[in-house]
PDB file of C-alpha atoms in Angstrom:
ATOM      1  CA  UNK A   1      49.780  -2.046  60.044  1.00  0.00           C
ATOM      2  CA  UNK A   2      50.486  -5.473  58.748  1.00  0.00           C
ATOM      3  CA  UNK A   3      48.726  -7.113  61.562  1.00  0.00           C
ATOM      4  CA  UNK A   4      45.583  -8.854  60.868  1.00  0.00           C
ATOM      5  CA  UNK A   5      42.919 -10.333  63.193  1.00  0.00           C
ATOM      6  CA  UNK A   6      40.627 -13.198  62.291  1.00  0.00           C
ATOM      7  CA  UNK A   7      37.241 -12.572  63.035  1.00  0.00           C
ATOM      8  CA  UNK A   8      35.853 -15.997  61.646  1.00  0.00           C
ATOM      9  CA  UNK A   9      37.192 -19.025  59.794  1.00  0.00           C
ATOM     10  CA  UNK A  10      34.973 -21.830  58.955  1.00  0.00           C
ATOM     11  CA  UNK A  11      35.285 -24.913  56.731  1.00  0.00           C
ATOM     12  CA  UNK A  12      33.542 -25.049  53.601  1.00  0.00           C
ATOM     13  CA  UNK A  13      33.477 -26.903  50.451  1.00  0.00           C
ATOM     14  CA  UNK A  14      36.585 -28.444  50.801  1.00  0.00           C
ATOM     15  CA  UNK A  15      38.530 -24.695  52.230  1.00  0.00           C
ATOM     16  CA  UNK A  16      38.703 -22.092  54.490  1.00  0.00           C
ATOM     17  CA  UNK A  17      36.090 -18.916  54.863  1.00  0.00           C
ATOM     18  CA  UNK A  18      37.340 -16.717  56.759  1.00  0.00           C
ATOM     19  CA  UNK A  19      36.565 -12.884  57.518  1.00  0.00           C
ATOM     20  CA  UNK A  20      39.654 -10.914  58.670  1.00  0.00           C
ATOM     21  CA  UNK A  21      40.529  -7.228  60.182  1.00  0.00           C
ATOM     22  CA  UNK A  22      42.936  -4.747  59.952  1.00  0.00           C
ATOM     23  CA  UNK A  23      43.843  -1.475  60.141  1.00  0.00           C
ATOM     24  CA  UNK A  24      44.539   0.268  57.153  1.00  0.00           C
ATOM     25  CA  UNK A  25      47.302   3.070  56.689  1.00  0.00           C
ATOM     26  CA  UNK A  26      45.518   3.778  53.364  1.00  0.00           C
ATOM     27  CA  UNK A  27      41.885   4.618  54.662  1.00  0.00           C
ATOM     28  CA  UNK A  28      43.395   5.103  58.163  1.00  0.00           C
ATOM     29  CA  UNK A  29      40.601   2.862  59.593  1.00  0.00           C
ATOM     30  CA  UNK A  30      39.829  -0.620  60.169  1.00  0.00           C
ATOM     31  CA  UNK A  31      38.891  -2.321  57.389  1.00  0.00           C
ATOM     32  CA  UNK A  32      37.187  -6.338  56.966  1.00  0.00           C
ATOM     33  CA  UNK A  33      37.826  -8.453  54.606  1.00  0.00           C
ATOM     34  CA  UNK A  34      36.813 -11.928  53.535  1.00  0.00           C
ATOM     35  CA  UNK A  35      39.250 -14.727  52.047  1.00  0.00           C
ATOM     36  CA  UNK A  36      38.556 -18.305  50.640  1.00  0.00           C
ATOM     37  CA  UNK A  37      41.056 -20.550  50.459  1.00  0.00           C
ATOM     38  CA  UNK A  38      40.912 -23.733  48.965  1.00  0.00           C
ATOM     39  CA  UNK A  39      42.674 -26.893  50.405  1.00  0.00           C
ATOM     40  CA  UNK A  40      46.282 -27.458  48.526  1.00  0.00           C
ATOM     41  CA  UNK A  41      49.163 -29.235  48.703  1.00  0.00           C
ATOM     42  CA  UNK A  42      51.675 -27.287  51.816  1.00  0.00           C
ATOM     43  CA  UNK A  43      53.871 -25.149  50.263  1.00  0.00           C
ATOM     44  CA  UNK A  44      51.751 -24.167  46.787  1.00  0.00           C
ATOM     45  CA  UNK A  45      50.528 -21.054  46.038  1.00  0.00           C
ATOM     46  CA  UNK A  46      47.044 -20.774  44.232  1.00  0.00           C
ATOM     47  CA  UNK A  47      46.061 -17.947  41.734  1.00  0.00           C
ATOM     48  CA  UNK A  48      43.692 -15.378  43.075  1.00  0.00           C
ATOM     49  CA  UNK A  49      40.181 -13.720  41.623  1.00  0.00           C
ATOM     50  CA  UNK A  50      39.200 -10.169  43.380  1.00  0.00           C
ATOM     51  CA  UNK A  51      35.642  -9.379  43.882  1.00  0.00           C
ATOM     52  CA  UNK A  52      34.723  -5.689  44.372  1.00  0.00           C
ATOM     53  CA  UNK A  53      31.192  -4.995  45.666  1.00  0.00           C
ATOM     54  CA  UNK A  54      28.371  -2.566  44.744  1.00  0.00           C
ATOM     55  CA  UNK A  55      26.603   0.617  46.275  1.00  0.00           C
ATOM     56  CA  UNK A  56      25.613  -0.330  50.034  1.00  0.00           C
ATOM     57  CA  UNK A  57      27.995  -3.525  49.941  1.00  0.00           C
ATOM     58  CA  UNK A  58      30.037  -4.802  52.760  1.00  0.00           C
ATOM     59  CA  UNK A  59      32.601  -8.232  52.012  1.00  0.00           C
ATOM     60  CA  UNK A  60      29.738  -9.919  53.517  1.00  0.00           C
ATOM     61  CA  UNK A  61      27.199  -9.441  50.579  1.00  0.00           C
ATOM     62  CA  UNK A  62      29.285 -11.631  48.335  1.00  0.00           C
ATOM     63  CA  UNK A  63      30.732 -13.885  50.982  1.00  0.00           C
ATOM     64  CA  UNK A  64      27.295 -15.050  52.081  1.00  0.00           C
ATOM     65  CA  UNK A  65      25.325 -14.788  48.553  1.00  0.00           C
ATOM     66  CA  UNK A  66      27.859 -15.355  46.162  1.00  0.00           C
ATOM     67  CA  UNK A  67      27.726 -18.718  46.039  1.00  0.00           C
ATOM     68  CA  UNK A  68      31.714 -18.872  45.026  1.00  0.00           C
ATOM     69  CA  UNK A  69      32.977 -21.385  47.056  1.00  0.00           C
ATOM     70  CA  UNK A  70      32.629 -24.794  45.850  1.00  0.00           C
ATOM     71  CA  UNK A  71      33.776 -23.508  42.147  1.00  0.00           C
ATOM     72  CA  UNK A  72      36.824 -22.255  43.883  1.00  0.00           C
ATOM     73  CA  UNK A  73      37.602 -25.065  45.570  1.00  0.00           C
ATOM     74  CA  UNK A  74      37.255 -27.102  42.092  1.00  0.00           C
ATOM     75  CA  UNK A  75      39.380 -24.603  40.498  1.00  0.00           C
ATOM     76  CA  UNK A  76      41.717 -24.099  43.463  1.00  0.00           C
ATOM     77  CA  UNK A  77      41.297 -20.387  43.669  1.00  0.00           C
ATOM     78  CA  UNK A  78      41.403 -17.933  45.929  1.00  0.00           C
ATOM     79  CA  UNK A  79      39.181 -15.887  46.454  1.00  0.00           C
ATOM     80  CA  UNK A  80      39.598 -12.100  48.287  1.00  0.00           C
ATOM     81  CA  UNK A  81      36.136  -9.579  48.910  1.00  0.00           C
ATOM     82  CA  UNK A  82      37.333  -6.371  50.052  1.00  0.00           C
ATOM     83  CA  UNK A  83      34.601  -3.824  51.763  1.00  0.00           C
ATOM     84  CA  UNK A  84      33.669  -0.799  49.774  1.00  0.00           C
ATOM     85  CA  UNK A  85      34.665   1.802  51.626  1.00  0.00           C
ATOM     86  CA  UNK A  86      35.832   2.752  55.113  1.00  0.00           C
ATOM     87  CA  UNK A  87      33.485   2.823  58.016  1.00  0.00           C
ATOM     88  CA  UNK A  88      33.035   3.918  61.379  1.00  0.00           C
ATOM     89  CA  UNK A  89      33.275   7.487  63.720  1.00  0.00           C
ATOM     90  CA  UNK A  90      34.854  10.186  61.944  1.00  0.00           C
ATOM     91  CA  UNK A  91      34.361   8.972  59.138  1.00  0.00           C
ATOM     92  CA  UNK A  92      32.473  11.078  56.432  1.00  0.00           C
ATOM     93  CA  UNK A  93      29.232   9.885  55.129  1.00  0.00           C
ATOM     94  CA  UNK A  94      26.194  11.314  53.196  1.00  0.00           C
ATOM     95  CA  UNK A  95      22.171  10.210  53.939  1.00  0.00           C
ATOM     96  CA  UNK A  96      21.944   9.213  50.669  1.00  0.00           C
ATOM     97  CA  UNK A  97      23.120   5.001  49.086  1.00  0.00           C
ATOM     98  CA  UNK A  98      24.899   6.257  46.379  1.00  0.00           C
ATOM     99  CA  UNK A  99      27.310   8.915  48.490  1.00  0.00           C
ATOM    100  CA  UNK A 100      30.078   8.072  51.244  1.00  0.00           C
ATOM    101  CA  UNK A 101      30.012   4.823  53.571  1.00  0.00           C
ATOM    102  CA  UNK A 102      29.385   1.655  51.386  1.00  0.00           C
ATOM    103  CA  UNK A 103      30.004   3.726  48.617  1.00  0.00           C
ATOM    104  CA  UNK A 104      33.746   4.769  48.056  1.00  0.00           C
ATOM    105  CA  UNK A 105      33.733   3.853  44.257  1.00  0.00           C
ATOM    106  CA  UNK A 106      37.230   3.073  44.285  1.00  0.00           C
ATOM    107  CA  UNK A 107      38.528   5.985  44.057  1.00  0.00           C
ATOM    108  CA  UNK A 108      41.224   8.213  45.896  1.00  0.00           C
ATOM    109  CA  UNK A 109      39.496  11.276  47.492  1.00  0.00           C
ATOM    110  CA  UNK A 110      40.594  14.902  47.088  1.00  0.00           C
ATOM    111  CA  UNK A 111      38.073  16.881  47.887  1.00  0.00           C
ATOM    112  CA  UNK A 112      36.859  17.453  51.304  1.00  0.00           C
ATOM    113  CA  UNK A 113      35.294  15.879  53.756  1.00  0.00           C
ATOM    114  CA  UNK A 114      35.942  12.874  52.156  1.00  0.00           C
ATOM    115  CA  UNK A 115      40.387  12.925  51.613  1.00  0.00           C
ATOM    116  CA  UNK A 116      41.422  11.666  54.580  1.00  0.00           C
ATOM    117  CA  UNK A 117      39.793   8.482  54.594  1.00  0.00           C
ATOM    118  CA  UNK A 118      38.523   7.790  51.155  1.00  0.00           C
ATOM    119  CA  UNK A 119      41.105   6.446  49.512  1.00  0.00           C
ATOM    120  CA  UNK A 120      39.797   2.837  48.405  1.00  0.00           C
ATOM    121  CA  UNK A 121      41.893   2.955  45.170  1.00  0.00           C
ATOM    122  CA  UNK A 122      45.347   2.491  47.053  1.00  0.00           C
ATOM    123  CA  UNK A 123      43.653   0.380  49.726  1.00  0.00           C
ATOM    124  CA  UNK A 124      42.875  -1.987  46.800  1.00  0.00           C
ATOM    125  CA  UNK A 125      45.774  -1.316  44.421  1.00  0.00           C
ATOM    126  CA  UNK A 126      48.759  -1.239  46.836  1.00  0.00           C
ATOM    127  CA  UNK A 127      48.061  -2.112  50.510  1.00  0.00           C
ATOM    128  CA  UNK A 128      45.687  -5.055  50.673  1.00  0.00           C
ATOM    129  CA  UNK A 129      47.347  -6.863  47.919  1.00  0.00           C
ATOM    130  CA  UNK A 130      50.713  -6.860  50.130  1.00  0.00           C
ATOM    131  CA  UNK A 131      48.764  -8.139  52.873  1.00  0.00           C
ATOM    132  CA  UNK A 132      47.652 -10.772  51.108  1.00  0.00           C
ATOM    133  CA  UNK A 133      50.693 -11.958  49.454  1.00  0.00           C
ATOM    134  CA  UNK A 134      52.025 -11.679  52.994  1.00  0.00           C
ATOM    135  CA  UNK A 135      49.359 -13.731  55.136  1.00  0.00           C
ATOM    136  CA  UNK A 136      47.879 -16.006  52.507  1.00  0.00           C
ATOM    137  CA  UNK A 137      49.083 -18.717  49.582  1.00  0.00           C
ATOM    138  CA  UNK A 138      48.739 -16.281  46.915  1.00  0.00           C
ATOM    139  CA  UNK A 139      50.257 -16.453  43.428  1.00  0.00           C
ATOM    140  CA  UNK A 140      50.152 -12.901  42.767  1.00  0.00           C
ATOM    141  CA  UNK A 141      52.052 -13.551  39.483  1.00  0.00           C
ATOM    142  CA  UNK A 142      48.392 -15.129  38.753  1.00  0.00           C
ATOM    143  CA  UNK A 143      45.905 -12.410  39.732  1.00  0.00           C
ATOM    144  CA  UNK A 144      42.171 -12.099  38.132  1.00  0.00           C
ATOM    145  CA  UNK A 145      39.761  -9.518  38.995  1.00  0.00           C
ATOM    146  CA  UNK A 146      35.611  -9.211  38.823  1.00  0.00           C
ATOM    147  CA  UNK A 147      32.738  -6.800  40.584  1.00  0.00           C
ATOM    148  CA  UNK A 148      29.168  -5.996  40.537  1.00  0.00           C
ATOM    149  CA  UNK A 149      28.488  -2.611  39.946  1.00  0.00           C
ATOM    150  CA  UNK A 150      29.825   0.199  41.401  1.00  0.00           C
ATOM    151  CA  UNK A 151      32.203  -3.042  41.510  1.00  0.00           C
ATOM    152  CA  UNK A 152      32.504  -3.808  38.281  1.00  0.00           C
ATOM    153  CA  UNK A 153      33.175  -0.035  37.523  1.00  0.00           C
ATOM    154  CA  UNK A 154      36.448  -1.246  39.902  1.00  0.00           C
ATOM    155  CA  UNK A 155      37.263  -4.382  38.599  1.00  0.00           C
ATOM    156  CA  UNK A 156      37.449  -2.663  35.001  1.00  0.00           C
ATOM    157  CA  UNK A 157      39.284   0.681  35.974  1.00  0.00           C
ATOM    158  CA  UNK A 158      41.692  -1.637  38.242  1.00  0.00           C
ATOM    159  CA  UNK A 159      42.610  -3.834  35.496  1.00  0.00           C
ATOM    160  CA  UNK A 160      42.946  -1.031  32.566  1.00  0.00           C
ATOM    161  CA  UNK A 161      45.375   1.402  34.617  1.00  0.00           C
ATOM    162  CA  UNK A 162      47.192  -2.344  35.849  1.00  0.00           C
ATOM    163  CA  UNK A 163      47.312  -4.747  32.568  1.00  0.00           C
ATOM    164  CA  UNK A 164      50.347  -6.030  34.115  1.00  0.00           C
ATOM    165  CA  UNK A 165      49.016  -7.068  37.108  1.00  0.00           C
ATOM    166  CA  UNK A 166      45.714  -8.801  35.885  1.00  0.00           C
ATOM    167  CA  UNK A 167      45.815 -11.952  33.658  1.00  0.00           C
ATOM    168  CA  UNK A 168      41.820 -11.765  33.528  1.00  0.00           C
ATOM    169  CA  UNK A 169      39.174  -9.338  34.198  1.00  0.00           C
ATOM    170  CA  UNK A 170      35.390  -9.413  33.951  1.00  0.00           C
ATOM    171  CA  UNK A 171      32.406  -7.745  35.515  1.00  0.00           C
ATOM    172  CA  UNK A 172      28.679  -8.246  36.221  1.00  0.00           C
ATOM    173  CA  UNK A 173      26.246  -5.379  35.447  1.00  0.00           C
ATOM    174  CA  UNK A 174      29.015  -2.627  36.113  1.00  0.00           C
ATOM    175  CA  UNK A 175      29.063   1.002  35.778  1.00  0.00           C
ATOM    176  CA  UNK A 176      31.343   1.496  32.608  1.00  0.00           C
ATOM    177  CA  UNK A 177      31.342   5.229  31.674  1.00  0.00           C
ATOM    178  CA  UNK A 178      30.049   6.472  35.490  1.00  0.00           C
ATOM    179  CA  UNK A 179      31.324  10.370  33.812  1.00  0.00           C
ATOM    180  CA  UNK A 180      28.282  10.040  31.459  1.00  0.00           C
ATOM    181  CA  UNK A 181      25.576   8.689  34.100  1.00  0.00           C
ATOM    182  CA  UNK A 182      24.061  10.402  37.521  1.00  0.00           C
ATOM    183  CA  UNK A 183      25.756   7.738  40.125  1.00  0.00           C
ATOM    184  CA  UNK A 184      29.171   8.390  38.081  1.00  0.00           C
ATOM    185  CA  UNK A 185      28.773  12.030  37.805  1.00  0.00           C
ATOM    186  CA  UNK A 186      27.341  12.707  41.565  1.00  0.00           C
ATOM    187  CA  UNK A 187      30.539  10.365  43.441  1.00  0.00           C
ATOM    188  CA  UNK A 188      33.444  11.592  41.128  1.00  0.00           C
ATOM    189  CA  UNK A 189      32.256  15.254  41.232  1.00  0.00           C
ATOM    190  CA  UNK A 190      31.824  14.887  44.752  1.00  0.00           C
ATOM    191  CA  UNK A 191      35.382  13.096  45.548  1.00  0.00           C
ATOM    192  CA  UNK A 192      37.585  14.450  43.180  1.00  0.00           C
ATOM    193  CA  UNK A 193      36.047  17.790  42.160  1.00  0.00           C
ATOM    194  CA  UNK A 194      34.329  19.560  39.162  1.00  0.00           C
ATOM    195  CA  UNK A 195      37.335  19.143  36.851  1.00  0.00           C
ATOM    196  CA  UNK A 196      36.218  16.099  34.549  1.00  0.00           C
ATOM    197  CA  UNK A 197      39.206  15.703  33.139  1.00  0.00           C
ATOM    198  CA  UNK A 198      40.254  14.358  36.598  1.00  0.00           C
ATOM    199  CA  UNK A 199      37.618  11.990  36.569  1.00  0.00           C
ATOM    200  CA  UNK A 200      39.203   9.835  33.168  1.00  0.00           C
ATOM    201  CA  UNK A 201      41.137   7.655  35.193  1.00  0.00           C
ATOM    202  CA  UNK A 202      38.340   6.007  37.179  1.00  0.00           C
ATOM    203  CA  UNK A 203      36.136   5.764  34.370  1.00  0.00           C
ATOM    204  CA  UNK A 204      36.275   2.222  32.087  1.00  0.00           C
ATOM    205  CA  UNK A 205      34.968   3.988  28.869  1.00  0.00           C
ATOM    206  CA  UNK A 206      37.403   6.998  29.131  1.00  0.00           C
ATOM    207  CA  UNK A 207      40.403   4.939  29.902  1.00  0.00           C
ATOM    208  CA  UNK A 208      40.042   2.726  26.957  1.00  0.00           C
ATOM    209  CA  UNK A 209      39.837   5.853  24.839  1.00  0.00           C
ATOM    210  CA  UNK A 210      42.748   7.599  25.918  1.00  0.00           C
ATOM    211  CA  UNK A 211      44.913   4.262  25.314  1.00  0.00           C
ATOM    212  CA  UNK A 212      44.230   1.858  27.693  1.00  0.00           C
ATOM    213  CA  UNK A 213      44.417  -1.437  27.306  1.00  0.00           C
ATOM    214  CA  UNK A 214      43.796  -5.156  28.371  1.00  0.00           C
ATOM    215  CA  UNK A 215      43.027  -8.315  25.981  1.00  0.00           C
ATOM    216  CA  UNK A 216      39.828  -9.256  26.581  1.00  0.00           C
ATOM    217  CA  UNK A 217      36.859  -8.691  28.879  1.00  0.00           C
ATOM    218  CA  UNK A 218      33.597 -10.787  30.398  1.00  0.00           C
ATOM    219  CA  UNK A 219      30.539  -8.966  30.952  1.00  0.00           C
ATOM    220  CA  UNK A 220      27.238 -10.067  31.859  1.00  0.00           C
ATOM    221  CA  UNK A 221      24.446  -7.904  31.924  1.00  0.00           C
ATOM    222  CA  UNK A 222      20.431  -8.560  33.372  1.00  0.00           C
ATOM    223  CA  UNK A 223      17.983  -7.524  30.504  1.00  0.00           C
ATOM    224  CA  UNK A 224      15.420  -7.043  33.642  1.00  0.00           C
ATOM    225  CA  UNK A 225      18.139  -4.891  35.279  1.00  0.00           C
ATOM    226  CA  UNK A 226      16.200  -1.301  35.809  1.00  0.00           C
ATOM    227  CA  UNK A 227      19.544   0.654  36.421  1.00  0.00           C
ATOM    228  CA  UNK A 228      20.419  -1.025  32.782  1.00  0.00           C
ATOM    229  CA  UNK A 229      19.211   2.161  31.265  1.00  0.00           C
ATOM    230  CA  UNK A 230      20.206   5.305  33.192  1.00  0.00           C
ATOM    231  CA  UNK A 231      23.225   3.925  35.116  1.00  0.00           C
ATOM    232  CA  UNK A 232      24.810   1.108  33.211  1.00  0.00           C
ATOM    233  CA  UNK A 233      25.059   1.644  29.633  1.00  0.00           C
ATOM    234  CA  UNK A 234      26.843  -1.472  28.506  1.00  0.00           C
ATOM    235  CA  UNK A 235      26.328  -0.348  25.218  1.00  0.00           C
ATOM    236  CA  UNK A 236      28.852   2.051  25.719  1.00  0.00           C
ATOM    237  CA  UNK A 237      31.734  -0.121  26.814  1.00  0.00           C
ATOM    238  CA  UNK A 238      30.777  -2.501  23.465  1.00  0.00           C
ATOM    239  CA  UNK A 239      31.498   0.711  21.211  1.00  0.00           C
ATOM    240  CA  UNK A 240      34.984   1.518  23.080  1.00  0.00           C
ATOM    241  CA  UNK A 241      36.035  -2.115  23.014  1.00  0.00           C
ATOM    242  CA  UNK A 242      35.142  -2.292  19.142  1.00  0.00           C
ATOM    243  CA  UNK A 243      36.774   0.811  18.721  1.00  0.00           C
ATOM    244  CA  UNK A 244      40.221  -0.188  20.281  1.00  0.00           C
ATOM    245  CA  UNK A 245      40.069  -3.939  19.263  1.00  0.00           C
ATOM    246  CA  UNK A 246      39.578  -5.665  22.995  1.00  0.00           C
ATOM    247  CA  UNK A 247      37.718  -8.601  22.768  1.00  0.00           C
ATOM    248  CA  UNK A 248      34.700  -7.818  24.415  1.00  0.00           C
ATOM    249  CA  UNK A 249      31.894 -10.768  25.761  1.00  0.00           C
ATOM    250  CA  UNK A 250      29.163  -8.960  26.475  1.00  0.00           C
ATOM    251  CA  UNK A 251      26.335 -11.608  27.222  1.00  0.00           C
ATOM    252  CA  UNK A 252      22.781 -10.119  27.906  1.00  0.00           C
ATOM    253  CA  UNK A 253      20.718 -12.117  30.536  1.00  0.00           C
ATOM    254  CA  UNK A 254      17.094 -12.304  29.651  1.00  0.00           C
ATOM    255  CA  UNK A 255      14.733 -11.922  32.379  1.00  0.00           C
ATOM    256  CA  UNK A 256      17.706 -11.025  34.988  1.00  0.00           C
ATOM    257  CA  UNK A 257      17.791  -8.653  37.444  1.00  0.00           C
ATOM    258  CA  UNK A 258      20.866  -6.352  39.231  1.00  0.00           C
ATOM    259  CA  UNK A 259      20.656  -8.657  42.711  1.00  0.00           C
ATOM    260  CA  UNK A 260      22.719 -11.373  43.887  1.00  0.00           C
ATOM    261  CA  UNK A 261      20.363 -14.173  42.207  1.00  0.00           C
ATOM    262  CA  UNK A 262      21.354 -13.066  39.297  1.00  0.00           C
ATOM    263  CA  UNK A 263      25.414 -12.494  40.201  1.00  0.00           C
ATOM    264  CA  UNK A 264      24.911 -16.204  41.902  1.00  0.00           C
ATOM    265  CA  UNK A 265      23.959 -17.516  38.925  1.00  0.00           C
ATOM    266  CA  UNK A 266      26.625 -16.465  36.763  1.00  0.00           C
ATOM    267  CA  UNK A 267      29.625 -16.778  38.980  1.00  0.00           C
ATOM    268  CA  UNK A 268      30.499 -20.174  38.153  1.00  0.00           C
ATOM    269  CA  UNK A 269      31.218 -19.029  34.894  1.00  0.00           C
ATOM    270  CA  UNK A 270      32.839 -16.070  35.553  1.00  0.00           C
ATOM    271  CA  UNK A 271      35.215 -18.177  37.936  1.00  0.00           C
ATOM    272  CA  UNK A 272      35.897 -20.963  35.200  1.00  0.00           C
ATOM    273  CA  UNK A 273      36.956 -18.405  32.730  1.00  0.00           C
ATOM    274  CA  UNK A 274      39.217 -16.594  35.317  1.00  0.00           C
ATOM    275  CA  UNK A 275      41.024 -20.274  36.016  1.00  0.00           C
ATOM    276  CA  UNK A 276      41.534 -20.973  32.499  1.00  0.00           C
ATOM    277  CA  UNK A 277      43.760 -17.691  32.230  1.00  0.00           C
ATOM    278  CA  UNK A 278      45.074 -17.956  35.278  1.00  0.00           C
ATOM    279  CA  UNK A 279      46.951 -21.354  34.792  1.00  0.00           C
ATOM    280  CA  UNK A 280      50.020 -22.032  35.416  1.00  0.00           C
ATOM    281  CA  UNK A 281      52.368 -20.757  32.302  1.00  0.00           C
TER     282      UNK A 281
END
């Protein structure tokens, strides 16, 4: 299960780009990835950001929009993009975005159709971190992790039920209390069941209220955004923070939308304030 097949590597500001393929005994599928890796001296092993991608979202989104690369290779960072969910024939979908391929919200499946493949929260949590301490330079004593989205919903649950794994974590326009908004409430009734209660764990706002905790958080947010409203709700993850004392930056974006101009824009900065925690102690 360990073996992994490289589907492209090309040099780039300074690193390595490369897209990669494996098949997972999580999802029971093959899955894609993408990993940068920055030159460095033979022998080191860099610090690594994870980027989790939105609704529709392959790795590819990020790796050819998120304009990442020549930050990381100032920074000497690696940088992994999972997919979203697994893919191909047998496995369960839906006709709408916001339901089943491209949208496994990071969660592991119990209801049915979707258990025997949908299980993107130990894909990301256990089995493609091994992978990559295994194949790549990784210091996963120095880990950071970021999203968009349905992402950033990932990137915040990740780090709150693993503050011992993360050093950093941050997000861009995610989903923080997805129990309390209609993409939330449609996948996690739909892949773990009516029970809300079941629900807590894969939702940002809930987890910080029943105890959960990391030190500090980056958010930025589009004012222009038009899921800001119904599906986002930052507002909401400001009020939890202040509540439990995490250090919340939660920078609003005039004129910004939810698209990868806006993600592009802001990812230098999200990447400098990853490296600065993630230095060498």
């Amino acid at each position: 299960m360990n073996e992994v097949e490289t589907v492209s590597s090309l040099r780039s500001h300074g690193g390595l780009q490369g897209v990669y393929r494996h098949q997972s005994a999580a999802t029971g599928t093959e899955m894609a990835f993408s990993v940068f890796v920055p030159d460095h001296e033979p022998g080191a092993r860099l610090p690594v950001v994870w980027y989790l991608s939105g609704l529709t979202c392959t790795h590819a989104n990020v790796t050819e929009k998120g304009e990442y690369r020549a930050t990381c290779s100032d920074l000497g960072l690696i940088f992994v993009a999972p997919d979203t969910s697994p893919r191909g024939e047998g496995v369960a979908d839906d006709p709408a975005y916001d339901m089943g391929q491209g949208a496994g919200f990071y969660v592991d499946a119990t209801e049915t159709p979707w258990t025997p493949h949908f299980r993107m929260r130990s894909y990301i949590e256990a089995e493609l971190p091994a992978l990559i301490a295994a194949q790549f330079p990784a210091d996963m004593n120095r880990q950071g992790i970021t999203g968009h989205s349905m992402g950033g919903h990932g990137a915040l649950t990740i780090a709150l039920r693993n503050p011992e794994r993360f050093r950093s974590v941050s997000a861009f326009a995610p989903i923080v209390a997805p129990s309390q908004v209609p993409w939330g409430e449609k996948a996690l009734g739909g892949y773990l069941g009516p029970d809300r209660a079941k629900w807590r764990e894969y939702d940002a706002v809930a987890l910080i209220e029943d105890g959960a905790r990391v030190p500090e958080l980056l958010v930025d947010q589009g004012e222009a955004d038009t899921f800001l409203a119904e599906q986002l709700r930052p507002a909401l993850l400001r009020e939890a923070c202040d509540t439990a004392g995490i250090d919340l930056t939660l920078r609003m974006q005039p004129g910004y939308d939810h698209s990868y101009y806006f993600i592009s824009t802001f990812m230098a900065d999200h990447l400098k304030w990853h490296a600065e925690r993630l230095r060498a102690s």
